[in-house]
Amino acid sequence: MAYSDKVIDHYNNPRNVGTLDKSKNEVGTGLVGAPECGDVMRLQIEVDPETHVIKDARFKTFGCGSAIASSSLATEWLKGKTVDQALEIDNMDIVEELALPPVKIHCSVLAEDAIRAAINDYRVKNGLDPIEDNNRIH
Amino acid sequence: MLKLPVYLDSNATTPMDPRVLETMIPFFTENFGNAASRNHAYGWKAEEAVDYAREQIATLIGCTDKEIIFTSGATESNNLAIKGVAEMYASKGNHIITVTTEHKAVLDTCKHLEKSGIEVTYLSVGSDGLINLEDLAKAITPRTILVSVMIANNETGVVQPIKEIAKLTHQHGALFHTDATQAVGKIPVLVDEMGIDLMSFTAHKMYGPKGIGALYVRRKNPRVKVTAQMDGGGHERGMRSGTLNVPGIVGFGKACEIARNEMDSEAARLSALRDQLQTELLKLEESYVNGSIEHRLPHVTNMSFKYVEGEGLIMGVKDLAVSSGSACTSASLEPSYVLKNLGLSDDLAHSSLRFGLSRFTTQEDIDFAIQCVTKAVNQLRDMSPLWEMHKEGIDLSTIQWEHH
């Protein structure tokens, strides 16, 4: 399969690979996917408790080039956004930016799920209710 | 000079040997005759060339030239052998035995026959990829007409105990067919010594052209017949109609002659290179060889790298032309059925690479492959949350994964 130049760039030079201290209250961790499905994404955010701005974002992904690129791109987009702004990232934005083919759309969905999971982990840790989402179909 | 990507997918196909091409060329242009034309020199020349090639092929596998039936390739040979025996011997029985790790050309042919009342037993294999002879003995019934077991597997290179399988088959009065596509020209295959009644093989896996294959059909002890699956001019002793592919046959013959002369030295050279590749890659943690190491083709190894995803791995080794056990084209992943039948978990089957060396593989190619795979595996593991968890001693099977 032919990958887009942007996917190849993220694959060859992944941004923000790494691990944040998940025991810290400011850190939210989202782990989505399953090994037998061929994709596991872990996305972490570190939030400024005063401003709710995401100071740092890190990922580690087990998956194909599109999955790696989707999570790498997500970390780039997350940094500098507030938590509420981050919730507005839509998987179709990722599809468009990376020119993902239809068979790889699930990679972008996974990245969006990982963002939400990380934000919810952060919210729960800090005494807030998780964001409910009933409209999503996988 | 290294030519990128480095080709290590010789189980899929091999480049044609220039010596083969050279012998073929005149049969496209000046000697273009139809081997079945009996009335002029063009036809005689073509027929003569076909006869010579038939002899070259027969010599390689130790049979007579009359026992070679030309086809378009091993897929057609497998179809002709299995369907042809099922039809020809219908009065004797309706049971066929094969193995779950066979090529689709055998499995799907058997599945097709099941629809018309043929019973098929699919034997399973052990983690080494080998069948158990006791399982075979138990599966044979008085209604069994054919046992079909490949010599060497296309994904793992594992070589079955053909002589013993054929012996057991004959003790029960059934015929033995083998798909020898990966084996002929690479390891010694002699039909009499091994007890083979029907054998499929093809030119393009042994440095010959694509589009030409053969079915060996035994003529003595016992005399075997197959019902033609294509009607027409009654070529190839009535078993396979159609104008002969003369240039292809000439190339096939030459490829067999070269293989016979060079097989031993080539196998020794390639197994040394293969072993070097395998030894170096086994230095990576959590890397495994799939299938028997002892009973295997000399130029093949199939390895898995745990905690690395297959498609990502293929992307990381883009400078190598290799195959992966992962057929991941969509959200629904289908790992190799061959590796799954060896008992590999989905994740190990996905993260497998098949290396097939060829006559043209060099030391430089192997050095490059070692470096390329090592780098890709290490990079992907640095990026893999599963690898991190493994390193922290977390048992991944205890995690509640969110399935999509």
GROMACS .gro file of C-alpha atoms in nm, chain B:
model
  404
  139MET     CA    1   2.663  -0.261  -0.551
  140LEU     CA    2   2.351  -0.314  -0.346
  141LYS     CA    3   2.030  -0.295  -0.545
  142LEU     CA    4   1.743  -0.166  -0.334
  143PRO     CA    5   1.510  -0.304  -0.225
  144VAL     CA    6   1.710  -0.619  -0.157
  145TYR     CA    7   1.506  -0.912  -0.287
  146LEU     CA    8   1.452  -1.182  -0.024
  147ASP     CA    9   1.117  -1.315  -0.137
  148SER     CA   10   1.223  -1.610  -0.350
  149ASN     CA   11   0.935  -1.823  -0.219
  150ALA     CA   12   0.706  -1.589  -0.409
  151THR     CA   13   0.908  -1.598  -0.726
  152THR     CA   14   1.268  -1.600  -0.839
  153PRO     CA   15   1.437  -1.380  -1.095
  154MET     CA   16   1.504  -1.563  -1.418
  155ASP     CA   17   1.856  -1.685  -1.471
  156PRO     CA   18   2.004  -1.506  -1.775
  157ARG     CA   19   2.116  -1.846  -1.908
  158VAL     CA   20   1.751  -1.951  -1.910
  159LEU     CA   21   1.641  -1.640  -2.096
  160GLU     CA   22   1.909  -1.691  -2.356
  161THR     CA   23   1.783  -2.038  -2.449
  162MET     CA   24   1.425  -1.914  -2.469
  163ILE     CA   25   1.465  -1.618  -2.704
  164PRO     CA   26   1.491  -1.802  -3.040
  165PHE     CA   27   1.163  -1.978  -2.963
  166PHE     CA   28   0.972  -1.651  -2.966
  167THR     CA   29   1.097  -1.538  -3.304
  168GLU     CA   30   1.269  -1.767  -3.554
  169ASN     CA   31   1.158  -2.098  -3.403
  170PHE     CA   32   0.804  -1.998  -3.332
  171GLY     CA   33   0.639  -2.321  -3.452
  172ASN     CA   34   0.356  -2.508  -3.288
  173ALA     CA   35   0.494  -2.829  -3.138
  174ALA     CA   36   0.182  -3.007  -3.257
  175SER     CA   37   0.234  -2.913  -3.626
  176ARG     CA   38   0.345  -3.237  -3.790
  177ASN     CA   39   0.375  -3.122  -4.149
  178HIS     CA   40   0.665  -2.879  -4.156
  179ALA     CA   41   1.002  -2.791  -4.014
  180TYR     CA   42   0.871  -2.516  -3.786
  181GLY     CA   43   0.660  -2.768  -3.600
  182TRP     CA   44   0.937  -3.031  -3.593
  183LYS     CA   45   1.184  -2.785  -3.446
  184ALA     CA   46   0.942  -2.684  -3.176
  185GLU     CA   47   0.862  -3.045  -3.097
  186GLU     CA   48   1.229  -3.131  -3.080
  187ALA     CA   49   1.290  -2.848  -2.837
  188VAL     CA   50   0.997  -2.960  -2.620
  189ASP     CA   51   1.124  -3.317  -2.620
  190TYR     CA   52   1.469  -3.200  -2.514
  191ALA     CA   53   1.324  -2.987  -2.232
  192ARG     CA   54   1.103  -3.274  -2.120
  193GLU     CA   55   1.417  -3.484  -2.091
  194GLN     CA   56   1.595  -3.214  -1.888
  195ILE     CA   57   1.301  -3.188  -1.650
  196ALA     CA   58   1.258  -3.565  -1.621
  197THR     CA   59   1.627  -3.605  -1.540
  198LEU     CA   60   1.606  -3.360  -1.251
  199ILE     CA   61   1.324  -3.550  -1.079
  200GLY     CA   62   1.425  -3.899  -1.188
  201CYS     CA   63   1.136  -3.996  -1.412
  202THR     CA   64   1.080  -4.064  -1.782
  203ASP     CA   65   0.990  -3.789  -2.027
  204LYS     CA   66   0.647  -3.943  -2.089
  205GLU     CA   67   0.551  -3.878  -1.729
  206ILE     CA   68   0.570  -3.498  -1.756
  207ILE     CA   69   0.244  -3.315  -1.833
  208PHE     CA   70   0.294  -2.946  -1.904
  209THR     CA   71   0.056  -2.697  -1.743
  210SER     CA   72   0.045  -2.323  -1.686
  211GLY     CA   73   0.194  -2.354  -1.338
  212ALA     CA   74   0.171  -2.529  -1.004
  213THR     CA   75  -0.181  -2.404  -0.930
  214GLU     CA   76  -0.311  -2.570  -1.243
  215SER     CA   77  -0.105  -2.882  -1.170
  216ASN     CA   78  -0.256  -2.908  -0.823
  217ASN     CA   79  -0.605  -2.864  -0.965
  218LEU     CA   80  -0.545  -3.123  -1.235
  219ALA     CA   81  -0.393  -3.375  -0.995
  220ILE     CA   82  -0.658  -3.355  -0.725
  221LYS     CA   83  -0.969  -3.302  -0.934
  222GLY     CA   84  -0.838  -3.538  -1.201
  223VAL     CA   85  -0.778  -3.820  -0.950
  224ALA     CA   86  -1.111  -3.760  -0.776
  225GLU     CA   87  -1.288  -3.798  -1.109
  226MET     CA   88  -1.082  -4.083  -1.251
  227TYR     CA   89  -1.097  -4.293  -0.935
  228ALA     CA   90  -1.452  -4.210  -0.831
  229SER     CA   91  -1.550  -4.577  -0.846
  230LYS     CA   92  -1.273  -4.665  -0.598
  231GLY     CA   93  -1.355  -4.411  -0.332
  232ASN     CA   94  -1.438  -4.055  -0.243
  233HIS     CA   95  -1.198  -3.964   0.036
  234ILE     CA   96  -0.896  -3.733   0.013
  235ILE     CA   97  -0.648  -3.650   0.288
  236THR     CA   98  -0.445  -3.329   0.296
  237VAL     CA   99  -0.296  -3.089   0.551
  238THR     CA  100  -0.417  -2.757   0.694
  239THR     CA  101  -0.092  -2.580   0.600
  240GLU     CA  102  -0.105  -2.663   0.230
  241HIS     CA  103  -0.112  -2.389  -0.032
  242LYS     CA  104  -0.453  -2.248  -0.122
  243ALA     CA  105  -0.428  -2.414  -0.463
  244VAL     CA  106  -0.457  -2.748  -0.282
  245LEU     CA  107  -0.691  -2.644   0.000
  246ASP     CA  108  -0.939  -2.460  -0.218
  247THR     CA  109  -0.938  -2.738  -0.476
  248CYS     CA  110  -1.029  -2.980  -0.195
  249LYS     CA  111  -1.296  -2.743  -0.066
  250HIS     CA  112  -1.440  -2.726  -0.417
  251LEU     CA  113  -1.456  -3.106  -0.435
  252GLU     CA  114  -1.631  -3.123  -0.098
  253LYS     CA  115  -1.928  -2.953  -0.261
  254SER     CA  116  -1.961  -3.244  -0.502
  255GLY     CA  117  -1.960  -3.515  -0.240
  256ILE     CA  118  -1.588  -3.579  -0.189
  257GLU     CA  119  -1.489  -3.615   0.176
  258VAL     CA  120  -1.172  -3.441   0.278
  259THR     CA  121  -0.968  -3.484   0.596
  260TYR     CA  122  -0.739  -3.194   0.683
  261LEU     CA  123  -0.454  -3.313   0.904
  262SER     CA  124  -0.314  -3.064   1.154
  263VAL     CA  125   0.054  -3.001   1.215
  264GLY     CA  126   0.265  -2.965   1.529
  265SER     CA  127   0.442  -2.647   1.631
  266ASP     CA  128   0.729  -2.762   1.409
  267GLY     CA  129   0.495  -2.759   1.108
  268LEU     CA  130   0.527  -3.136   1.057
  269ILE     CA  131   0.238  -3.379   1.033
  270ASN     CA  132   0.213  -3.676   1.266
  271LEU     CA  133   0.234  -4.005   1.075
  272GLU     CA  134   0.001  -4.171   1.326
  273ASP     CA  135  -0.264  -3.911   1.248
  274LEU     CA  136  -0.228  -3.995   0.882
  275ALA     CA  137  -0.252  -4.369   0.947
  276LYS     CA  138  -0.570  -4.315   1.148
  277ALA     CA  139  -0.724  -4.093   0.882
  278ILE     CA  140  -0.683  -4.339   0.594
  279THR     CA  141  -0.996  -4.544   0.518
  280PRO     CA  142  -1.076  -4.802   0.247
  281ARG     CA  143  -1.247  -4.514   0.063
  282THR     CA  144  -0.929  -4.301   0.056
  283ILE     CA  145  -0.812  -4.248  -0.301
  284LEU     CA  146  -0.555  -3.972  -0.257
  285VAL     CA  147  -0.320  -3.826   0.001
  286SER     CA  148  -0.179  -3.484  -0.088
  287VAL     CA  149   0.103  -3.342   0.123
  288MET     CA  150   0.343  -3.073   0.007
  289ILE     CA  151   0.717  -3.136   0.024
  290ALA     CA  152   0.818  -2.791   0.153
  291ASN     CA  153   0.589  -2.523   0.291
  292ASN     CA  154   0.586  -2.191   0.110
  293GLU     CA  155   0.575  -1.981   0.428
  294THR     CA  156   0.803  -2.168   0.666
  295GLY     CA  157   1.013  -2.383   0.433
  296VAL     CA  158   0.939  -2.684   0.658
  297VAL     CA  159   1.001  -3.014   0.474
  298GLN     CA  160   0.761  -3.303   0.544
  299PRO     CA  161   0.878  -3.667   0.574
  300ILE     CA  162   0.757  -3.746   0.221
  301LYS     CA  163   0.906  -4.093   0.189
  302GLU     CA  164   0.731  -4.214   0.505
  303ILE     CA  165   0.404  -4.044   0.410
  304ALA     CA  166   0.409  -4.200   0.062
  305LYS     CA  167   0.489  -4.544   0.205
  306LEU     CA  168   0.199  -4.527   0.447
  307THR     CA  169  -0.032  -4.407   0.171
  308HIS     CA  170   0.065  -4.696  -0.057
  309GLN     CA  171   0.022  -4.953   0.218
  310HIS     CA  172  -0.344  -4.856   0.217
  311GLY     CA  173  -0.378  -4.859  -0.159
  312ALA     CA  174  -0.417  -4.484  -0.211
  313LEU     CA  175  -0.224  -4.257  -0.445
  314PHE     CA  176   0.021  -3.996  -0.323
  315HIS     CA  177   0.034  -3.644  -0.466
  316THR     CA  178   0.275  -3.374  -0.355
  317ASP     CA  179   0.289  -3.003  -0.423
  318ALA     CA  180   0.664  -2.971  -0.474
  319THR     CA  181   0.659  -2.610  -0.591
  320GLN     CA  182   0.908  -2.485  -0.333
  321ALA     CA  183   1.128  -2.794  -0.329
  322VAL     CA  184   1.210  -2.891  -0.687
  323GLY     CA  185   1.540  -2.741  -0.793
  324LYS     CA  186   1.627  -2.648  -0.435
  325ILE     CA  187   1.665  -2.988  -0.267
  326PRO     CA  188   1.694  -3.334  -0.423
  327VAL     CA  189   1.349  -3.457  -0.525
  328LEU     CA  190   1.343  -3.801  -0.686
  329VAL     CA  191   0.998  -3.940  -0.752
  330ASP     CA  192   1.088  -4.310  -0.739
  331GLU     CA  193   1.297  -4.290  -0.427
  332MET     CA  194   1.032  -4.083  -0.249
  333GLY     CA  195   0.733  -4.285  -0.370
  334ILE     CA  196   0.555  -3.999  -0.542
  335ASP     CA  197   0.267  -4.079  -0.782
  336LEU     CA  198   0.177  -3.725  -0.883
  337MET     CA  199   0.382  -3.409  -0.833
  338SER     CA  200   0.313  -3.042  -0.906
  339PHE     CA  201   0.596  -2.800  -0.972
  340THR     CA  202   0.667  -2.481  -1.161
  341ALA     CA  203   0.948  -2.304  -1.342
  342HIS     CA  204   0.931  -1.957  -1.188
  343LYS     CA  205   1.031  -2.073  -0.839
  344MET     CA  206   1.354  -2.213  -0.979
  345TYR     CA  207   1.486  -1.926  -1.192
  346GLY     CA  208   1.271  -2.015  -1.491
  347PRO     CA  209   0.988  -1.823  -1.657
  348LYS     CA  210   0.638  -1.767  -1.519
  349GLY     CA  211   0.342  -1.934  -1.685
  350ILE     CA  212   0.487  -2.280  -1.724
  351GLY     CA  213   0.458  -2.569  -1.482
  352ALA     CA  214   0.430  -2.942  -1.484
  353LEU     CA  215   0.246  -3.231  -1.331
  354TYR     CA  216   0.440  -3.550  -1.297
  355VAL     CA  217   0.205  -3.846  -1.349
  356ARG     CA  218   0.348  -4.192  -1.277
  357ARG     CA  219   0.321  -4.442  -1.562
  358LYS     CA  220   0.447  -4.759  -1.392
  359ASN     CA  221   0.387  -4.922  -1.053
  360PRO     CA  222   0.118  -4.808  -1.053
  361ARG     CA  223   0.004  -4.655  -1.380
  362VAL     CA  224  -0.176  -4.337  -1.275
  363LYS     CA  225  -0.432  -4.150  -1.479
  364VAL     CA  226  -0.609  -3.823  -1.426
  365THR     CA  227  -0.924  -3.702  -1.594
  366ALA     CA  228  -0.852  -3.395  -1.804
  367GLN     CA  229  -0.991  -3.073  -1.664
  368MET     CA  230  -0.964  -2.891  -1.995
  369ASP     CA  231  -1.112  -3.019  -2.318
  370GLY     CA  232  -0.952  -2.965  -2.655
  371GLY     CA  233  -0.694  -3.110  -2.887
  372GLY     CA  234  -0.589  -3.388  -2.651
  373HIS     CA  235  -0.232  -3.271  -2.598
  374GLU     CA  236  -0.015  -3.417  -2.323
  375ARG     CA  237  -0.148  -3.772  -2.355
  376GLY     CA  238  -0.501  -3.640  -2.336
  377MET     CA  239  -0.454  -3.505  -1.983
  378ARG     CA  240  -0.407  -3.140  -2.068
  379SER     CA  241  -0.519  -2.986  -2.393
  380GLY     CA  242  -0.382  -2.660  -2.523
  381THR     CA  243  -0.097  -2.552  -2.751
  382LEU     CA  244   0.231  -2.599  -2.572
  383ASN     CA  245   0.412  -2.292  -2.442
  384VAL     CA  246   0.731  -2.375  -2.629
  385PRO     CA  247   0.957  -2.088  -2.510
  386GLY     CA  248   0.837  -2.145  -2.154
  387ILE     CA  249   0.902  -2.518  -2.177
  388VAL     CA  250   1.251  -2.457  -2.321
  389GLY     CA  251   1.324  -2.221  -2.031
  390PHE     CA  252   1.182  -2.465  -1.778
  391GLY     CA  253   1.409  -2.737  -1.917
  392LYS     CA  254   1.717  -2.517  -1.896
  393ALA     CA  255   1.626  -2.410  -1.542
  394CYS     CA  256   1.606  -2.778  -1.442
  395GLU     CA  257   1.941  -2.855  -1.601
  396ILE     CA  258   2.111  -2.567  -1.418
  397ALA     CA  259   1.943  -2.664  -1.091
  398ARG     CA  260   2.064  -3.021  -1.124
  399ASN     CA  261   2.422  -2.908  -1.180
  400GLU     CA  262   2.433  -2.635  -0.920
  401MET     CA  263   2.187  -2.741  -0.649
  402ASP     CA  264   2.437  -2.885  -0.406
  403SER     CA  265   2.683  -2.596  -0.405
  404GLU     CA  266   2.400  -2.342  -0.409
  405ALA     CA  267   2.223  -2.503  -0.114
  406ALA     CA  268   2.544  -2.505   0.088
  407ARG     CA  269   2.613  -2.139   0.015
  408LEU     CA  270   2.257  -2.026   0.083
  409SER     CA  271   2.213  -2.223   0.402
  410ALA     CA  272   2.529  -2.059   0.540
  411LEU     CA  273   2.391  -1.714   0.454
  412ARG     CA  274   2.047  -1.804   0.588
  413ASP     CA  275   2.196  -1.931   0.914
  414GLN     CA  276   2.395  -1.613   0.951
  415LEU     CA  277   2.083  -1.401   0.900
  416GLN     CA  278   1.889  -1.611   1.146
  417THR     CA  279   2.160  -1.618   1.412
  418GLU     CA  280   2.203  -1.243   1.401
  419LEU     CA  281   1.829  -1.175   1.417
  420LEU     CA  282   1.783  -1.420   1.702
  421LYS     CA  283   2.010  -1.189   1.902
  422LEU     CA  284   1.714  -0.954   1.921
  423GLU     CA  285   1.516  -1.029   2.236
  424GLU     CA  286   1.184  -1.209   2.193
  425SER     CA  287   1.255  -1.320   1.839
  426TYR     CA  288   1.161  -1.665   1.721
  427VAL     CA  289   1.202  -1.900   1.426
  428ASN     CA  290   0.870  -2.040   1.306
  429GLY     CA  291   0.860  -2.412   1.229
  430SER     CA  292   1.119  -2.686   1.237
  431ILE     CA  293   1.478  -2.569   1.208
  432GLU     CA  294   1.601  -2.919   1.135
  433HIS     CA  295   1.355  -3.016   0.861
  434ARG     CA  296   1.364  -2.710   0.643
  435LEU     CA  297   1.466  -2.580   0.302
  436PRO     CA  298   1.825  -2.451   0.303
  437HIS     CA  299   1.742  -2.101   0.181
  438VAL     CA  300   1.437  -2.012   0.391
  439THR     CA  301   1.368  -1.883   0.740
  440ASN     CA  302   1.049  -1.744   0.886
  441MET     CA  303   1.090  -1.534   1.201
  442SER     CA  304   0.863  -1.348   1.440
  443PHE     CA  305   0.949  -1.042   1.645
  444LYS     CA  306   0.723  -1.007   1.946
  445TYR     CA  307   0.572  -0.669   2.044
  446VAL     CA  308   0.622  -0.534   1.693
  447GLU     CA  309   0.325  -0.496   1.463
  448GLY     CA  310   0.353  -0.666   1.124
  449GLU     CA  311   0.253  -0.386   0.892
  450GLY     CA  312   0.461  -0.135   1.082
  451LEU     CA  313   0.751  -0.376   1.054
  452ILE     CA  314   0.708  -0.415   0.679
  453MET     CA  315   0.712  -0.035   0.651
  454GLY     CA  316   1.029  -0.023   0.858
  455VAL     CA  317   1.202  -0.273   0.631
  456LYS     CA  318   1.093  -0.105   0.311
  457ASP     CA  319   1.441  -0.154   0.166
  458LEU     CA  320   1.388  -0.530   0.183
  459ALA     CA  321   1.147  -0.716  -0.043
  460VAL     CA  322   1.013  -0.970   0.206
  461SER     CA  323   0.674  -1.114   0.293
  462SER     CA  324   0.491  -1.076   0.619
  463GLY     CA  325   0.256  -1.321   0.784
  464SER     CA  326   0.018  -1.036   0.830
  465ALA     CA  327  -0.234  -0.971   0.557
  466CYS     CA  328  -0.350  -0.645   0.704
  467THR     CA  329  -0.536  -0.441   0.450
  468SER     CA  330  -0.823  -0.332   0.669
  469ALA     CA  331  -0.937  -0.308   1.028
  470SER     CA  332  -1.001  -0.679   1.021
  471LEU     CA  333  -0.662  -0.842   1.033
  472GLU     CA  334  -0.604  -1.187   0.898
  473PRO     CA  335  -0.279  -1.337   1.013
  474SER     CA  336  -0.124  -1.618   0.813
  475TYR     CA  337  -0.328  -1.938   0.844
  476VAL     CA  338  -0.009  -2.140   0.808
  477LEU     CA  339   0.152  -1.980   1.112
  478LYS     CA  340  -0.173  -1.999   1.308
  479ASN     CA  341  -0.186  -2.371   1.233
  480LEU     CA  342   0.160  -2.401   1.387
  481GLY     CA  343   0.000  -2.269   1.704
  482LEU     CA  344   0.131  -1.914   1.687
  483SER     CA  345  -0.079  -1.650   1.858
  484ASP     CA  346  -0.222  -1.378   1.636
  485ASP     CA  347   0.032  -1.121   1.747
  486LEU     CA  348   0.332  -1.343   1.672
  487ALA     CA  349   0.183  -1.445   1.338
  488HIS     CA  350   0.136  -1.079   1.250
  489SER     CA  351   0.490  -0.983   1.337
  490SER     CA  352   0.653  -1.246   1.120
  491LEU     CA  353   0.882  -1.201   0.825
  492ARG     CA  354   0.958  -1.463   0.564
  493PHE     CA  355   1.305  -1.458   0.416
  494GLY     CA  356   1.370  -1.655   0.098
  495LEU     CA  357   1.723  -1.638  -0.038
  496SER     CA  358   1.804  -1.703  -0.400
  497ARG     CA  359   2.086  -1.789  -0.638
  498PHE     CA  360   2.151  -1.417  -0.670
  499THR     CA  361   2.158  -1.332  -0.297
  500THR     CA  362   2.496  -1.202  -0.186
  501GLN     CA  363   2.677  -1.167   0.146
  502GLU     CA  364   2.627  -0.793   0.111
  503ASP     CA  365   2.250  -0.844   0.079
  504ILE     CA  366   2.243  -1.046   0.400
  505ASP     CA  367   2.458  -0.798   0.593
  506PHE     CA  368   2.221  -0.524   0.483
  507ALA     CA  369   1.912  -0.729   0.577
  508ILE     CA  370   2.048  -0.797   0.926
  509GLN     CA  371   2.115  -0.429   0.980
  510CYS     CA  372   1.779  -0.323   0.836
  511VAL     CA  373   1.562  -0.561   1.039
  512THR     CA  374   1.754  -0.500   1.361
  513LYS     CA  375   1.712  -0.125   1.326
  514ALA     CA  376   1.342  -0.146   1.243
  515VAL     CA  377   1.261  -0.385   1.528
  516ASN     CA  378   1.450  -0.173   1.780
  517GLN     CA  379   1.288   0.149   1.660
  518LEU     CA  380   0.938   0.005   1.666
  519ARG     CA  381   0.991  -0.142   2.011
  520ASP     CA  382   1.109   0.195   2.140
  521MET     CA  383   0.775   0.323   2.014
  522SER     CA  384   0.566   0.029   2.137
  523PRO     CA  385   0.362   0.051   2.458
  524LEU     CA  386   0.350  -0.329   2.463
  525TRP     CA  387   0.727  -0.355   2.467
  526GLU     CA  388   0.742  -0.105   2.754
  527MET     CA  389   0.486  -0.307   2.951
  528HIS     CA  390   0.674  -0.627   2.877
  529LYS     CA  391   0.994  -0.466   3.004
  530GLU     CA  392   0.814  -0.360   3.321
  531GLY     CA  393   0.714  -0.720   3.375
  532ILE     CA  394   0.344  -0.667   3.304
  533ASP     CA  395   0.164  -0.974   3.171
  534LEU     CA  396  -0.025  -0.841   2.869
  535SER     CA  397  -0.286  -1.114   2.893
  536THR     CA  398  -0.403  -0.971   3.226
  537ILE     CA  399  -0.494  -0.636   3.069
  538GLN     CA  400  -0.855  -0.562   2.980
  539TRP     CA  401  -0.817  -0.447   2.620
  540GLU     CA  402  -1.072  -0.233   2.454
  541HIS     CA  403  -1.178  -0.413   2.135
  542HIS     CA  404  -1.299  -0.223   1.837
   0.00000   0.00000   0.00000
